[in-house]
Amino acid sequence: MNRNGLPADLPDAARAYLDAFPKGEIVAFPIDPIDRVGIPVWIVALFPENEPLLDGIMPYGVGYGVDEGQAILGAMGEIAEMAFPALSLSQRKKTRGSYNEILVSVGERAIADPLTLCLPAGSPVDRDTRLEWVEAIRHADGTGVLVPIDLAAYNSTELSDGYKPFTTIISNGMGAGPDRDFAVGHGLCEILQRDGNGLLFRALDRGIALDLPDELSDDAANLLAKYEAAGIRPIPKFATDEFGLTNIYCVGVDEGGEPAEPIMVSSCGEACHPDRMAALEKALAEYAASRARKAYAHGNDANTRSLSPKGYVDRFLGQSGGAAKSSDRRALDAMIDWQSREAADIRGWLSDNMLSENRRKPFDTLPNTPCEGFRDRGEIAIEKVQDAGFDVLYVDMTPSECPVATVKLIVPGMEVETMSYYRIGERGTRKLMEMDSPLIRFDGDGEGLEPVRLTPEALDRFGGQPMFDTELADRLVGPLYPLYREPEAHHAAAASERKAA
């Protein structure tokens, strides 16, 4: 395998990924020079060689860290999360039938009820809908559980010919690592991030900024010093403390001059962690990575190409197309519009939500469970979520004899993509009700009102059928859709060039 751009002194974990990847050419390079923060951010891409299962898939990752080795390792983990599902899930046995049909033969513990899986509001799917199912594993006891492939898949190539998923395929919940337990913990924390902040940030941001303590970890202090030197003011913000976990995110304001690309104004780093200082470190570092990634993937095409190895962008465009991010036309059109905007335009859209600071919360009031080992984060999160009554399921995407693990987490009852794909269940409905949000109503069936798809038991708990106002959701999101879903890297610039030609 050609390994263009990789340094010789890689971490052992990164070498394990290289040994696991299918044949092809590796291209690696830093993209942090596009910004002025100085935190390592790398792209690592795998151009497959003679692998039909990866046709249309461009396996690549964007990684960040305290040094280039950690950044490259993170990027390689994302390659595994993209490539291994295509190599394994597409070959997996699939079962066709409705929940009610299959339930008779397997029992309710061996199949996930689709009405608990955060269906889109107004979805026609119910327990009698014929779906395609694959086997997941219950983390608590290792037993098998059938789940719809609609939620297990990473991209459309993993679906059977002609199968139409009931929701847009997303990658949220993917996890990779040295073994399955680590990968499960990694994927679960990603699920927790979005389940916790999805209705509390971006267009719905409440503006709860964190007051940081005087005593910080060395890593957090070093990150803040880099931002100060760059003339950037990071704004760490509070999302939630559900499950006794610190769920925060970080946005920021360029005070020492405009950013290199207007889209960097919308950058955000997220974290959900038992250890509040570790959460702060991750959110701060990921904010820097978001700035570089957005500028590189969706900024000025000439600048992007000057930072890339010769021919890389065109090769990327030729290989990509089947990934989850490529299937959302609304995301592509919105990003094309953003590319024509100045930083002041985007900043104006964000001033009352994402960049707002309406009240303060002391950082020291956040929950805190110190984590000394690199496995602690996932293990503690799994324990807390299972203790709260949630069933942690994972679909094992690891190819046979692979030295690293890749999984996708599915947690019935946890929710993602409400403001983009109208996916909402009992938890999201209750959260919106507790906020007195007009997005949920119990009266009428006006234009844009769609029923939240719930189990009969959940409907009894609400005392009626909650309706989600999809038209209001669209108005609230307005021009901010690229905060929720982005097209595949470089595709917006390419589409604009084709339109101009």
Coordinates of C-alpha atoms in Angstrom, one line a residue:
M1 CA 0.0 0.0 0.0
N2 CA 1.3 3.4 -1.0
R3 CA 1.3 5.7 2.1
N4 CA 1.8 9.2 0.6
G5 CA 2.3 11.9 3.2
L6 CA 2.3 9.8 6.4
P7 CA 5.1 10.4 8.8
A8 CA 7.4 7.5 9.8
D9 CA 6.7 7.7 13.5
L10 CA 3.0 6.7 13.6
P11 CA 1.3 5.5 16.9
D12 CA 1.0 1.8 17.1
A13 CA -2.8 2.1 16.9
A14 CA -2.5 4.0 13.6
R15 CA -0.4 1.2 12.2
A16 CA -3.0 -1.3 13.2
Y17 CA -5.6 0.6 11.1
L18 CA -3.2 0.6 8.2
D19 CA -2.8 -3.2 8.4
A20 CA -6.6 -3.6 8.5
F21 CA -7.5 -1.4 5.6
P22 CA -8.3 -2.9 2.1
K23 CA -5.7 -2.5 -0.6
G24 CA -5.3 0.9 -2.0
E25 CA -3.4 4.2 -1.8
I26 CA -3.2 6.3 1.3
V27 CA -3.0 10.0 0.9
A28 CA -2.4 12.1 4.0
F29 CA -1.8 15.8 4.6
P30 CA -2.4 18.5 7.2
I31 CA -5.2 21.1 6.7
D32 CA -4.6 23.2 9.8
P33 CA -2.5 25.8 7.9
I34 CA -5.8 27.0 6.4
D35 CA -6.5 28.5 9.9
R36 CA -4.4 30.4 12.4
V37 CA -5.1 28.4 15.6
G38 CA -2.2 26.0 15.3
I39 CA -3.9 22.7 16.5
P40 CA -3.0 19.7 14.3
V41 CA -5.8 18.7 11.9
W42 CA -5.1 16.1 9.2
I43 CA -6.9 14.4 6.4
V44 CA -6.2 10.8 5.6
A45 CA -7.8 9.3 2.5
L46 CA -7.9 5.8 1.2
F47 CA -8.2 5.4 -2.6
P48 CA -9.3 1.7 -2.9
E49 CA -7.7 -0.7 -5.4
N50 CA -10.0 -3.2 -7.2
E51 CA -12.6 -3.3 -4.5
P52 CA -16.1 -3.3 -6.1
L53 CA -17.8 -3.0 -2.7
L54 CA -16.3 0.4 -2.3
D55 CA -17.4 1.8 -5.7
G56 CA -18.8 5.2 -5.1
I57 CA -17.4 5.4 -1.5
M58 CA -14.5 7.7 -0.7
P59 CA -13.1 6.5 2.6
Y60 CA -11.4 9.4 4.3
G61 CA -11.3 11.0 7.7
V62 CA -10.5 14.3 9.3
G63 CA -8.7 14.0 12.6
Y64 CA -7.3 16.3 15.2
G65 CA -5.2 16.1 18.4
V66 CA -2.5 17.4 20.5
D67 CA 0.1 16.2 17.9
E68 CA 0.0 15.0 14.3
G69 CA 0.1 11.3 15.4
Q70 CA -3.2 11.7 17.3
A71 CA -4.7 13.7 14.5
I72 CA -3.8 11.0 12.0
L73 CA -5.1 8.2 14.3
G74 CA -8.5 10.0 14.5
A75 CA -8.7 10.3 10.8
M76 CA -7.9 6.6 10.3
G77 CA -10.7 5.7 12.7
E78 CA -13.1 7.6 10.4
I79 CA -11.8 5.7 7.4
A80 CA -12.7 2.4 9.2
E81 CA -16.1 3.7 10.1
M82 CA -16.8 4.5 6.4
A83 CA -15.1 1.6 4.6
F84 CA -15.8 -1.4 6.8
P85 CA -19.7 -1.2 6.8
A86 CA -19.5 -1.3 3.0
L87 CA -17.3 -4.4 3.1
S88 CA -19.3 -6.2 5.8
L89 CA -22.9 -5.1 6.0
S90 CA -23.6 -5.4 2.3
Q91 CA -22.7 -9.1 2.6
R92 CA -24.7 -9.7 5.7
K93 CA -27.8 -11.9 5.9
K94 CA -30.9 -9.8 5.8
T95 CA -34.4 -10.7 6.9
R96 CA -37.5 -9.3 5.1
G97 CA -40.8 -8.9 7.0
S98 CA -42.8 -6.8 9.4
Y99 CA -42.1 -6.4 13.1
N100 CA -45.4 -8.2 13.9
E101 CA -44.6 -11.1 11.5
I102 CA -41.1 -11.7 12.8
L103 CA -42.0 -11.1 16.4
V104 CA -44.0 -14.4 16.4
S105 CA -41.0 -16.5 15.7
V106 CA -38.2 -14.6 17.6
G107 CA -39.9 -12.9 20.6
E108 CA -39.9 -9.3 21.6
R109 CA -36.3 -9.3 23.0
A110 CA -34.9 -10.3 19.7
I111 CA -36.3 -7.6 17.5
A112 CA -36.4 -3.8 17.9
D113 CA -39.8 -2.1 17.7
P114 CA -39.7 0.4 14.9
L115 CA -42.0 2.7 16.9
T116 CA -39.2 3.2 19.4
L117 CA -36.5 4.1 16.8
C118 CA -37.1 7.8 16.3
L119 CA -39.1 7.6 13.0
P120 CA -39.7 10.8 11.0
A121 CA -42.9 12.6 12.1
G122 CA -45.7 11.5 9.8
S123 CA -43.9 8.3 8.7
P124 CA -46.2 5.6 7.5
V125 CA -44.0 2.9 9.1
D126 CA -45.6 0.9 11.8
R127 CA -45.4 -2.6 13.2
D128 CA -47.0 -4.1 10.1
T129 CA -44.6 -2.4 7.6
R130 CA -42.3 -4.8 5.8
L131 CA -38.7 -3.8 6.4
E132 CA -35.3 -5.3 5.9
W133 CA -33.6 -6.3 9.1
V134 CA -30.0 -7.2 10.1
E135 CA -28.7 -8.6 13.4
A136 CA -27.4 -6.3 16.1
I137 CA -25.9 -7.4 19.5
R138 CA -27.2 -6.4 22.9
H139 CA -24.2 -5.1 24.7
A140 CA -25.6 -6.1 28.1
D141 CA -25.7 -9.8 27.5
G142 CA -24.5 -10.5 23.9
T143 CA -27.8 -11.7 22.6
G144 CA -29.0 -11.0 19.0
V145 CA -31.5 -8.3 18.2
L146 CA -32.9 -7.6 14.7
V147 CA -32.8 -3.9 13.7
P148 CA -33.9 -2.2 10.5
I149 CA -31.1 -1.8 8.0
D150 CA -32.3 1.7 7.5
L151 CA -30.6 2.6 10.8
A152 CA -27.7 0.2 10.6
A153 CA -26.4 1.2 7.2
Y154 CA -23.7 3.9 6.7
N155 CA -24.4 4.4 3.0
S156 CA -26.8 3.3 0.3
T157 CA -24.5 0.7 -1.2
E158 CA -25.2 -1.5 1.9
L159 CA -28.9 -1.8 1.0
S160 CA -30.4 -4.5 -1.1
D161 CA -31.3 -3.5 -4.7
G162 CA -34.6 -1.6 -4.8
Y163 CA -34.9 -1.2 -1.0
K164 CA -36.0 2.3 0.0
P165 CA -35.0 3.3 3.6
F166 CA -37.7 5.0 5.7
T167 CA -35.3 7.8 6.7
T168 CA -32.2 9.4 5.2
I169 CA -29.2 7.3 6.1
I170 CA -26.9 8.9 8.7
S171 CA -23.5 8.0 10.1
N172 CA -24.2 9.1 13.7
G173 CA -23.3 6.4 16.2
M174 CA -20.4 4.9 14.3
G175 CA -17.5 3.8 16.5
A176 CA -14.1 2.3 15.9
G177 CA -11.2 1.3 18.1
P178 CA -8.8 -1.5 19.1
D179 CA -11.7 -3.8 20.2
R180 CA -15.5 -4.0 20.2
D181 CA -16.0 -2.7 23.7
F182 CA -14.0 0.4 23.0
A183 CA -15.7 0.9 19.7
V184 CA -19.2 0.6 21.4
G185 CA -18.3 3.2 24.0
H186 CA -17.0 5.5 21.3
G187 CA -20.2 5.2 19.3
L188 CA -22.4 5.6 22.3
C189 CA -20.8 8.8 23.3
E190 CA -21.5 10.2 19.8
I191 CA -25.2 9.1 20.1
L192 CA -25.3 10.8 23.5
Q193 CA -23.9 14.1 22.1
R194 CA -26.7 14.5 19.6
D195 CA -29.5 13.0 21.7
G196 CA -28.5 15.5 24.4
N197 CA -27.9 18.7 22.3
G198 CA -30.0 18.2 19.2
L199 CA -33.0 20.3 20.5
L200 CA -30.8 22.7 22.5
F201 CA -28.2 24.2 20.1
R202 CA -27.8 25.4 16.6
A203 CA -31.1 27.1 15.5
L204 CA -32.6 26.3 19.0
D205 CA -29.6 27.5 21.0
R206 CA -30.5 28.8 24.4
G207 CA -27.3 30.8 24.8
I208 CA -26.1 29.2 28.1
A209 CA -22.4 30.1 28.1
L210 CA -20.0 28.5 30.6
D211 CA -17.8 30.5 33.1
L212 CA -14.5 28.6 33.2
P213 CA -12.6 28.2 36.5
D214 CA -9.2 29.6 37.1
E215 CA -7.7 26.2 37.5
L216 CA -7.7 24.3 34.2
S217 CA -5.9 21.2 33.0
D218 CA -2.7 21.8 31.1
D219 CA -4.3 20.8 27.8
A220 CA -7.3 23.1 28.3
A221 CA -5.1 26.0 29.3
N222 CA -2.8 25.4 26.3
L223 CA -5.8 25.3 23.9
L224 CA -7.2 28.6 25.3
A225 CA -3.7 30.2 25.0
K226 CA -3.6 29.2 21.3
Y227 CA -7.0 30.8 20.7
E228 CA -6.0 34.0 22.5
A229 CA -2.8 34.3 20.5
A230 CA -4.8 33.8 17.3
G231 CA -7.4 36.5 18.2
I232 CA -10.2 34.0 18.6
R233 CA -12.6 34.0 21.5
P234 CA -14.0 30.5 22.1
I235 CA -17.4 30.3 23.7
P236 CA -17.9 27.0 25.6
K237 CA -21.7 26.4 26.1
F238 CA -23.9 24.1 28.1
A239 CA -26.3 21.6 26.5
T240 CA -27.4 19.1 29.2
D241 CA -26.2 17.0 32.1
E242 CA -28.5 14.0 31.5
F243 CA -27.3 10.7 32.8
G244 CA -24.8 12.5 35.0
L245 CA -22.6 13.3 32.0
T246 CA -21.3 16.6 30.9
N247 CA -22.7 17.5 27.5
I248 CA -21.2 20.8 26.2
Y249 CA -20.2 22.4 22.9
C250 CA -17.9 25.2 21.8
V251 CA -18.4 27.9 19.3
G252 CA -16.4 31.1 18.9
V253 CA -15.9 34.6 17.6
D254 CA -13.0 35.9 15.5
E255 CA -12.0 39.1 17.3
G256 CA -8.5 39.6 15.7
G257 CA -9.7 39.8 12.1
E258 CA -12.0 37.9 9.8
P259 CA -11.6 34.1 9.4
A260 CA -9.9 32.7 6.3
E261 CA -13.2 31.5 5.0
P262 CA -16.7 32.8 5.9
I263 CA -18.1 29.4 6.7
M264 CA -15.7 29.2 9.7
V265 CA -18.0 31.5 11.6
S266 CA -20.4 28.5 11.9
S267 CA -17.8 26.1 13.4
C268 CA -18.6 24.0 16.5
G269 CA -17.0 21.4 18.7
E270 CA -19.1 18.9 20.7
A271 CA -18.4 16.7 23.7
C272 CA -20.2 14.3 26.0
H273 CA -18.0 13.0 28.8
P274 CA -18.1 11.8 32.4
D275 CA -15.1 14.0 33.2
R276 CA -16.0 17.6 32.7
M277 CA -12.5 18.8 32.1
A278 CA -12.0 16.2 29.5
A279 CA -15.3 17.3 27.9
L280 CA -13.9 20.9 27.8
E281 CA -10.7 19.8 26.2
K282 CA -12.5 17.8 23.5
A283 CA -15.0 20.6 22.7
L284 CA -12.1 23.2 22.5
A285 CA -10.0 21.0 20.2
E286 CA -12.9 19.9 18.0
Y287 CA -13.9 23.6 17.5
A288 CA -10.5 24.1 16.0
A289 CA -10.9 21.0 13.9
S290 CA -14.3 22.2 12.7
R291 CA -12.9 25.5 11.6
A292 CA -10.2 23.9 9.5
R293 CA -12.5 21.1 8.2
K294 CA -15.3 23.5 7.1
A295 CA -12.9 25.9 5.4
Y296 CA -11.2 23.1 3.6
A297 CA -14.3 21.1 2.6
H298 CA -16.6 23.9 1.7
G299 CA -14.5 27.0 1.3
N300 CA -12.8 28.7 -1.7
D301 CA -12.0 25.9 -4.2
A302 CA -8.7 27.5 -5.3
N303 CA -7.5 27.7 -1.7
T304 CA -8.6 24.1 -1.0
R305 CA -6.7 22.8 -4.1
S306 CA -3.5 24.8 -3.1
L307 CA -3.5 23.0 0.3
S308 CA -4.1 19.6 -1.3
P309 CA -1.7 17.2 -3.0
K310 CA -1.8 17.6 -6.8
G311 CA -4.9 15.9 -8.3
Y312 CA -6.4 15.0 -4.9
V313 CA -9.6 16.9 -5.1
D314 CA -10.5 15.6 -8.6
R315 CA -9.7 12.1 -7.5
F316 CA -11.9 12.6 -4.4
L317 CA -14.8 13.8 -6.5
G318 CA -14.4 10.9 -8.9
Q319 CA -14.5 8.3 -6.2
S320 CA -17.2 9.7 -3.9
G321 CA -20.9 9.7 -4.3
G322 CA -22.3 6.8 -2.3
A323 CA -21.7 8.0 1.2
A324 CA -24.4 9.1 3.6
K325 CA -23.6 12.8 3.1
S326 CA -24.2 12.6 -0.6
S327 CA -27.9 11.8 -0.5
D328 CA -29.3 15.1 0.9
R329 CA -29.9 17.5 -1.9
R330 CA -31.2 20.2 0.5
A331 CA -27.8 20.1 2.2
L332 CA -26.0 20.6 -1.2
D333 CA -28.2 23.5 -2.3
A334 CA -27.9 25.2 1.1
M335 CA -24.1 24.9 1.1
I336 CA -23.9 26.3 -2.4
D337 CA -25.8 29.3 -1.2
W338 CA -23.5 29.7 1.8
Q339 CA -20.5 29.7 -0.4
S340 CA -21.7 33.0 -1.9
R341 CA -22.1 34.6 1.5
E342 CA -19.8 36.9 3.4
A343 CA -18.8 36.1 7.0
A344 CA -21.0 39.0 8.2
D345 CA -24.1 37.4 6.6
I346 CA -23.6 34.1 8.4
R347 CA -22.6 35.8 11.6
G348 CA -25.9 37.7 11.4
W349 CA -27.9 34.6 11.1
L350 CA -26.1 33.1 14.1
S351 CA -26.2 36.1 16.5
D352 CA -29.5 35.3 18.1
N353 CA -28.9 31.6 18.5
M354 CA -25.6 29.8 18.0
L355 CA -23.4 32.7 19.0
S356 CA -25.7 34.1 21.7
E357 CA -24.7 34.4 25.3
N358 CA -27.9 35.0 27.2
R359 CA -26.9 33.7 30.6
R360 CA -24.0 32.1 32.4
K361 CA -23.4 28.8 34.1
P362 CA -20.4 28.0 36.3
F363 CA -18.4 25.2 34.8
D364 CA -17.9 23.7 38.3
T365 CA -21.6 22.9 38.6
L366 CA -21.3 20.4 35.8
P367 CA -21.3 16.7 36.7
N368 CA -17.9 15.1 37.1
T369 CA -16.6 11.6 37.1
P370 CA -12.8 11.6 36.7
C371 CA -11.5 9.3 33.9
E372 CA -7.9 8.2 34.3
G373 CA -7.8 5.5 31.5
F374 CA -8.6 5.9 27.8
R375 CA -11.5 3.3 28.2
D376 CA -13.2 5.0 31.1
R377 CA -15.3 7.4 29.1
G378 CA -17.1 4.7 27.1
E379 CA -17.4 2.2 30.0
I380 CA -18.9 4.8 32.4
A381 CA -21.3 6.1 29.6
I382 CA -22.5 2.5 28.9
E383 CA -23.1 1.9 32.6
K384 CA -25.1 5.1 33.1
V385 CA -27.2 4.6 30.0
Q386 CA -28.0 1.0 30.9
D387 CA -28.8 1.9 34.5
A388 CA -31.3 4.4 33.1
G389 CA -33.1 1.6 31.3
F390 CA -31.9 2.0 27.8
D391 CA -30.9 -1.0 25.6
V392 CA -27.5 -0.4 24.0
L393 CA -27.4 -2.3 20.7
Y394 CA -24.6 -2.4 18.2
V395 CA -24.2 -3.7 14.7
D396 CA -20.8 -5.3 14.3
M397 CA -19.2 -4.0 11.0
T398 CA -15.8 -5.6 11.6
P399 CA -14.6 -7.7 8.7
S400 CA -13.4 -11.2 9.6
E401 CA -9.9 -11.4 11.0
C402 CA -9.7 -7.6 11.2
P403 CA -7.3 -6.3 13.9
V404 CA -9.5 -3.3 14.8
A405 CA -13.2 -3.1 15.5
T406 CA -16.0 -1.0 13.9
V407 CA -19.6 -0.9 15.1
K408 CA -22.7 1.2 14.7
L409 CA -24.7 2.0 17.8
I410 CA -28.5 1.9 17.9
V411 CA -30.2 2.9 21.2
P412 CA -34.0 2.6 21.1
G413 CA -35.5 5.7 22.6
M414 CA -32.6 8.0 21.8
E415 CA -33.1 10.6 19.2
V416 CA -31.2 12.5 16.4
E417 CA -31.9 14.7 13.4
T418 CA -35.2 16.2 14.5
M419 CA -34.7 19.6 12.9
S420 CA -33.4 18.2 9.6
Y421 CA -35.3 15.0 9.0
Y422 CA -38.1 15.5 11.5
R423 CA -37.1 12.3 13.4
I424 CA -38.7 12.5 16.8
G425 CA -40.0 10.1 19.5
E426 CA -41.2 10.2 23.1
R427 CA -38.0 11.8 24.6
G428 CA -37.8 14.6 22.0
T429 CA -41.5 15.3 22.3
R430 CA -41.3 15.5 26.1
K431 CA -38.3 17.8 25.9
L432 CA -40.1 20.2 23.6
M433 CA -43.2 20.1 25.8
E434 CA -41.1 21.0 28.8
M435 CA -39.7 23.9 26.9
D436 CA -43.2 25.0 26.0
S437 CA -42.1 24.8 22.4
P438 CA -44.8 25.4 19.7
L439 CA -43.1 22.7 17.7
I440 CA -45.4 20.2 19.5
R441 CA -49.2 20.5 19.5
F442 CA -52.1 18.3 20.4
D443 CA -54.8 20.1 18.6
G444 CA -55.7 20.2 14.9
D445 CA -54.2 18.8 11.8
G446 CA -53.2 21.9 10.0
E447 CA -50.6 22.3 7.2
G448 CA -47.2 20.9 8.2
L449 CA -48.5 19.2 11.3
E450 CA -47.4 15.5 11.3
P451 CA -48.1 12.9 14.0
V452 CA -45.1 11.8 16.1
R453 CA -44.9 8.0 15.6
L454 CA -45.1 6.4 19.0
T455 CA -46.0 3.1 20.7
P456 CA -49.5 2.8 22.1
E457 CA -48.0 2.9 25.5
A458 CA -46.3 6.2 24.8
L459 CA -49.5 7.7 23.4
D460 CA -51.2 6.7 26.7
R461 CA -48.5 8.5 28.7
F462 CA -49.1 11.7 26.7
G463 CA -52.9 11.3 26.8
G464 CA -53.2 11.9 23.1
Q465 CA -51.4 12.1 19.8
P466 CA -48.6 14.8 19.7
M467 CA -48.1 16.5 16.4
F468 CA -44.8 17.9 15.2
D469 CA -44.9 21.1 13.2
T470 CA -42.6 20.5 10.3
E471 CA -43.3 23.9 8.7
L472 CA -42.3 25.7 11.9
A473 CA -39.2 23.5 12.1
D474 CA -38.2 24.6 8.6
R475 CA -38.8 28.3 9.4
L476 CA -36.8 28.0 12.6
V477 CA -33.9 26.4 10.8
G478 CA -34.2 28.9 7.9
P479 CA -30.9 29.5 6.2
L480 CA -29.1 27.5 8.9
Y481 CA -29.5 24.0 7.4
P482 CA -25.7 23.6 6.8
L483 CA -25.4 23.6 10.6
Y484 CA -27.4 20.3 10.6
R485 CA -26.3 18.5 7.5
E486 CA -23.4 19.1 5.1
P487 CA -22.9 17.7 1.7
E488 CA -19.9 15.6 0.9
A489 CA -16.6 17.6 0.9
H490 CA -15.8 19.5 -2.3
H491 CA -19.2 18.7 -3.9
A492 CA -20.8 22.1 -3.4
A493 CA -17.8 23.9 -5.1
A494 CA -17.9 21.4 -8.0
A495 CA -21.7 21.9 -8.5
S496 CA -21.2 25.7 -8.5
E497 CA -18.5 25.3 -11.2
R498 CA -20.7 23.1 -13.3
K499 CA -23.6 25.6 -13.0
A500 CA -21.3 28.5 -14.0
A501 CA -20.0 26.6 -17.0

